Amino acid sequence: MKTIIEPFRIKSVEPIRMTTHKERRHHIEAVDYNLFALHSDHVLIDLLTDSGTSSMSSAQWAAVMLGDESYAGSPSFYRFEAAVRELMPFRYIIPTHQGRAAEKILFTVVGREGQVIPNNTHFDTTRANVEARGMTAADLGIEEGKHPEVEHPFKGNMDVEKLDAFIRETGPENIPLCMITVTNNSGGGQPVSMENIRRTKEVCRRHGLPLFIDACRFAENAYFIKMREPGYEEKTVPDIVREMFSHADGCTMSAKKDPLVNIGGWLALNNEEWVDQCRNFLILTEGFPTYGGLAGRDLDAIAAGLREAVDEEYLRYRYASMRYVADRLTAAGVPMVRPVGGHAIFLDARGFLPQIPPLHYPGQSLAVELYLYGGIRSCEIGTSMFGKQADGSEQPASMDLVRLAIPRRVYTQSHMDYVIEVILEVFERRASLKGMRYTWQPPALRHFTGKFAYVD
Ligand SMILES: *Cc1c(COP(=O)(O)O)cnc(C)c1O
């Protein structure tokens, strides 16, 4: 088989800046070992997130110029709405400036204090928005998804039996809606099968609960269904996408992920009673319902990006580049979440650094080392991010991972070769790495702004 190449050529380039080890030590100490606080100029390969970091295509830049900046009723909105509805056929589509704004609006409108939201795995902003409303976020993903080394084609799945039992125990009246996140970002970027979405919907229907999809990586999820789920090999990705959403009553969306743009999101739903309240709240915090905190040109860029997001040539290349890194690391014995997910390589920091206990954040230590040694910025997804409990106590997260998120259409294969070399070098010296602790932390979402030091 021939090499699966990048299905694009480069029209505009952006230089990246080399730094020395000594410079990087200075930069990371100056920000108390919080990688979010670095100047991105001081990063060589930025794998902090795949969110809002995509390269736009020439078609998207052309669409930007067609943006109509009318305050109300802009044609850009109608193009956006049509492009979303083509894939996600919901009755009401409300643009927002990001996914979290959609979450905030949804939970403010549907939630009441003391209620519970079940999900396969809540993303961090989703959990924070659920908790900010005085509700509890329950993660009910399948057991396989909690073990990095266990192979399973759909590790992002909801544990449907557990969900059913959970709804019975909690009482459906205490649950405004159920969510399912595709792909399961915090669970390793792992996909959810069509069968699992369908069965989750059946449980919800039996209990009279709406099902909302946290849809950020819907296209990557659909590509996994095409590759791995019997009966879907011959279906097109857009058809698979439409089938996924046919099982849902609404979705929250960050356009900064699969839709290949740098800002944007939406809330989509069918419920007529909720939509007016959602729009009123939108006007209070985001803007008029035909722009929702975005410029007309952003809406046009999303419309064009959505068409490219479901292109199978593109998805094949994207998955191949992920596999390329994962297979080489696995061959060298580096512990990571297997099989590889859709948007990122997740190193298993607990397996990588067994000498560091979870409460000393092995993931943070590893992420800092990848920066120090190679100028690579990654992100801890583990006890630093999730360990703090609502009562202020601290518990190990179910996994300690380091996420190397791959921005869409940004880096080439030689960049990935460099990333592999850096990880393998750090892996060789892994026994010398030390744990970390917080020297300061804010009350919520501490990983974004907290300060760290090494444990002695
Ligand atoms: C990024 C993300 C969000 C939040 O979207 P923002 O645009 O960053 O606010 C919600 N859920 C999942 C699964 C995500 O990956």
PDB file of N, CA and C in Angstrom, residues 70-109:
ATOM      1  N   SER A  70     -24.544  41.904   8.785  1.00  0.00           N
ATOM      2  CA  SER A  70     -25.809  42.472   9.266  1.00  0.00           C
ATOM      3  C   SER A  70     -26.091  41.973  10.685  1.00  0.00           C
ATOM      4  N   TYR A  71     -26.628  42.854  11.507  1.00  0.00           N
ATOM      5  CA  TYR A  71     -26.897  42.471  12.895  1.00  0.00           C
ATOM      6  C   TYR A  71     -27.925  41.346  12.963  1.00  0.00           C
ATOM      7  N   ALA A  72     -28.964  41.467  12.166  1.00  0.00           N
ATOM      8  CA  ALA A  72     -30.044  40.475  12.230  1.00  0.00           C
ATOM      9  C   ALA A  72     -30.344  39.927  10.842  1.00  0.00           C
ATOM     10  N   GLY A  73     -30.606  38.620  10.772  1.00  0.00           N
ATOM     11  CA  GLY A  73     -31.055  37.995   9.528  1.00  0.00           C
ATOM     12  C   GLY A  73     -30.010  37.918   8.443  1.00  0.00           C
ATOM     13  N   SER A  74     -28.738  37.883   8.819  1.00  0.00           N
ATOM     14  CA  SER A  74     -27.668  37.834   7.818  1.00  0.00           C
ATOM     15  C   SER A  74     -27.723  36.549   6.989  1.00  0.00           C
ATOM     16  N   PRO A  75     -27.464  36.663   5.670  1.00  0.00           N
ATOM     17  CA  PRO A  75     -27.394  35.439   4.847  1.00  0.00           C
ATOM     18  C   PRO A  75     -26.334  34.466   5.354  1.00  0.00           C
ATOM     19  N   SER A  76     -25.301  34.986   6.020  1.00  0.00           N
ATOM     20  CA  SER A  76     -24.288  34.084   6.584  1.00  0.00           C
ATOM     21  C   SER A  76     -24.938  33.130   7.579  1.00  0.00           C
ATOM     22  N   PHE A  77     -25.864  33.655   8.387  1.00  0.00           N
ATOM     23  CA  PHE A  77     -26.550  32.788   9.349  1.00  0.00           C
ATOM     24  C   PHE A  77     -27.323  31.693   8.630  1.00  0.00           C
ATOM     25  N   TYR A  78     -28.019  32.066   7.557  1.00  0.00           N
ATOM     26  CA  TYR A  78     -28.837  31.055   6.884  1.00  0.00           C
ATOM     27  C   TYR A  78     -27.970  29.996   6.196  1.00  0.00           C
ATOM     28  N   ARG A  79     -26.792  30.416   5.709  1.00  0.00           N
ATOM     29  CA  ARG A  79     -25.874  29.412   5.139  1.00  0.00           C
ATOM     30  C   ARG A  79     -25.351  28.481   6.243  1.00  0.00           C
ATOM     31  N   PHE A  80     -25.035  29.079   7.389  1.00  0.00           N
ATOM     32  CA  PHE A  80     -24.580  28.290   8.549  1.00  0.00           C
ATOM     33  C   PHE A  80     -25.661  27.298   8.983  1.00  0.00           C
ATOM     34  N   GLU A  81     -26.869  27.818   9.138  1.00  0.00           N
ATOM     35  CA  GLU A  81     -27.978  26.981   9.613  1.00  0.00           C
ATOM     36  C   GLU A  81     -28.228  25.811   8.648  1.00  0.00           C
ATOM     37  N   ALA A  82     -28.177  26.109   7.337  1.00  0.00           N
ATOM     38  CA  ALA A  82     -28.420  25.044   6.348  1.00  0.00           C
ATOM     39  C   ALA A  82     -27.309  23.994   6.398  1.00  0.00           C
ATOM     40  N   ALA A  83     -26.062  24.447   6.568  1.00  0.00           N
ATOM     41  CA  ALA A  83     -24.939  23.497   6.598  1.00  0.00           C
ATOM     42  C   ALA A  83     -25.015  22.612   7.839  1.00  0.00           C
ATOM     43  N   VAL A  84     -25.406  23.198   8.975  1.00  0.00           N
ATOM     44  CA  VAL A  84     -25.543  22.395  10.197  1.00  0.00           C
ATOM     45  C   VAL A  84     -26.692  21.406  10.025  1.00  0.00           C
ATOM     46  N   ARG A  85     -27.813  21.908   9.532  1.00  0.00           N
ATOM     47  CA  ARG A  85     -29.002  21.057   9.456  1.00  0.00           C
ATOM     48  C   ARG A  85     -28.844  19.915   8.444  1.00  0.00           C
ATOM     49  N   GLU A  86     -28.025  20.137   7.437  1.00  0.00           N
ATOM     50  CA  GLU A  86     -27.710  19.098   6.442  1.00  0.00           C
ATOM     51  C   GLU A  86     -27.160  17.839   7.137  1.00  0.00           C
ATOM     52  N   LEU A  87     -26.411  18.050   8.229  1.00  0.00           N
ATOM     53  CA  LEU A  87     -25.798  16.917   8.933  1.00  0.00           C
ATOM     54  C   LEU A  87     -26.523  16.586  10.230  1.00  0.00           C
ATOM     55  N   MET A  88     -27.056  17.619  10.882  1.00  0.00           N
ATOM     56  CA  MET A  88     -27.682  17.443  12.198  1.00  0.00           C
ATOM     57  C   MET A  88     -29.101  18.000  12.097  1.00  0.00           C
ATOM     58  N   PRO A  89     -30.043  17.172  11.697  1.00  0.00           N
ATOM     59  CA  PRO A  89     -31.350  17.719  11.334  1.00  0.00           C
ATOM     60  C   PRO A  89     -32.241  18.077  12.533  1.00  0.00           C
ATOM     61  N   PHE A  90     -31.810  19.054  13.328  1.00  0.00           N
ATOM     62  CA  PHE A  90     -32.619  19.518  14.457  1.00  0.00           C
ATOM     63  C   PHE A  90     -33.465  20.717  14.045  1.00  0.00           C
ATOM     64  N   ARG A  91     -34.544  20.941  14.803  1.00  0.00           N
ATOM     65  CA  ARG A  91     -35.461  22.033  14.446  1.00  0.00           C
ATOM     66  C   ARG A  91     -34.850  23.407  14.690  1.00  0.00           C
ATOM     67  N   TYR A  92     -34.177  23.569  15.826  1.00  0.00           N
ATOM     68  CA  TYR A  92     -33.666  24.897  16.188  1.00  0.00           C
ATOM     69  C   TYR A  92     -32.151  24.842  16.312  1.00  0.00           C
ATOM     70  N   ILE A  93     -31.493  25.787  15.658  1.00  0.00           N
ATOM     71  CA  ILE A  93     -30.028  25.840  15.697  1.00  0.00           C
ATOM     72  C   ILE A  93     -29.612  27.239  16.122  1.00  0.00           C
ATOM     73  N   ILE A  94     -28.912  27.288  17.256  1.00  0.00           N
ATOM     74  CA  ILE A  94     -28.581  28.570  17.887  1.00  0.00           C
ATOM     75  C   ILE A  94     -27.064  28.727  17.920  1.00  0.00           C
ATOM     76  N   PRO A  95     -26.511  29.677  17.170  1.00  0.00           N
ATOM     77  CA  PRO A  95     -25.051  29.838  17.201  1.00  0.00           C
ATOM     78  C   PRO A  95     -24.574  30.410  18.533  1.00  0.00           C
ATOM     79  N   THR A  96     -23.399  29.998  18.951  1.00  0.00           N
ATOM     80  CA  THR A  96     -22.771  30.540  20.165  1.00  0.00           C
ATOM     81  C   THR A  96     -21.290  30.750  19.861  1.00  0.00           C
ATOM     82  N   HIS A  97     -20.592  31.476  20.737  1.00  0.00           N
ATOM     83  CA  HIS A  97     -19.187  31.750  20.407  1.00  0.00           C
ATOM     84  C   HIS A  97     -18.294  30.548  20.660  1.00  0.00           C
ATOM     85  N   GLN A  98     -18.728  29.615  21.509  1.00  0.00           N
ATOM     86  CA  GLN A  98     -17.971  28.377  21.760  1.00  0.00           C
ATOM     87  C   GLN A  98     -18.928  27.320  22.266  1.00  0.00           C
ATOM     88  N   GLY A  99     -18.386  26.120  22.433  1.00  0.00           N
ATOM     89  CA  GLY A  99     -19.206  25.030  22.955  1.00  0.00           C
ATOM     90  C   GLY A  99     -19.684  25.283  24.378  1.00  0.00           C
ATOM     91  N   ARG A 100     -18.822  25.840  25.200  1.00  0.00           N
ATOM     92  CA  ARG A 100     -19.186  26.030  26.610  1.00  0.00           C
ATOM     93  C   ARG A 100     -20.326  27.024  26.779  1.00  0.00           C
ATOM     94  N   ALA A 101     -20.458  27.954  25.844  1.00  0.00           N
ATOM     95  CA  ALA A 101     -21.582  28.895  25.915  1.00  0.00           C
ATOM     96  C   ALA A 101     -22.880  28.146  25.658  1.00  0.00           C
ATOM     97  N   ALA A 102     -22.836  27.194  24.729  1.00  0.00           N
ATOM     98  CA  ALA A 102     -24.014  26.361  24.468  1.00  0.00           C
ATOM     99  C   ALA A 102     -24.362  25.537  25.710  1.00  0.00           C
ATOM    100  N   GLU A 103     -23.330  25.012  26.378  1.00  0.00           N
ATOM    101  CA  GLU A 103     -23.552  24.224  27.602  1.00  0.00           C
ATOM    102  C   GLU A 103     -24.180  25.087  28.695  1.00  0.00           C
ATOM    103  N   LYS A 104     -23.623  26.267  28.856  1.00  0.00           N
ATOM    104  CA  LYS A 104     -24.094  27.184  29.907  1.00  0.00           C
ATOM    105  C   LYS A 104     -25.573  27.517  29.698  1.00  0.00           C
ATOM    106  N   ILE A 105     -25.926  27.812  28.459  1.00  0.00           N
ATOM    107  CA  ILE A 105     -27.310  28.176  28.152  1.00  0.00           C
ATOM    108  C   ILE A 105     -28.227  26.972  28.388  1.00  0.00           C
ATOM    109  N   LEU A 106     -27.816  25.822  27.869  1.00  0.00           N
ATOM    110  CA  LEU A 106     -28.645  24.619  28.003  1.00  0.00           C
ATOM    111  C   LEU A 106     -28.894  24.287  29.478  1.00  0.00           C
ATOM    112  N   PHE A 107     -27.823  24.224  30.269  1.00  0.00           N
ATOM    113  CA  PHE A 107     -27.992  23.798  31.665  1.00  0.00           C
ATOM    114  C   PHE A 107     -28.709  24.851  32.498  1.00  0.00           C
ATOM    115  N   THR A 108     -28.522  26.121  32.163  1.00  0.00           N
ATOM    116  CA  THR A 108     -29.241  27.172  32.879  1.00  0.00           C
ATOM    117  C   THR A 108     -30.740  27.019  32.641  1.00  0.00           C
ATOM    118  N   VAL A 109     -31.108  26.691  31.407  1.00  0.00           N
ATOM    119  CA  VAL A 109     -32.527  26.608  31.062  1.00  0.00           C
ATOM    120  C   VAL A 109     -33.158  25.305  31.569  1.00  0.00           C
TER     121      VAL A 109
END
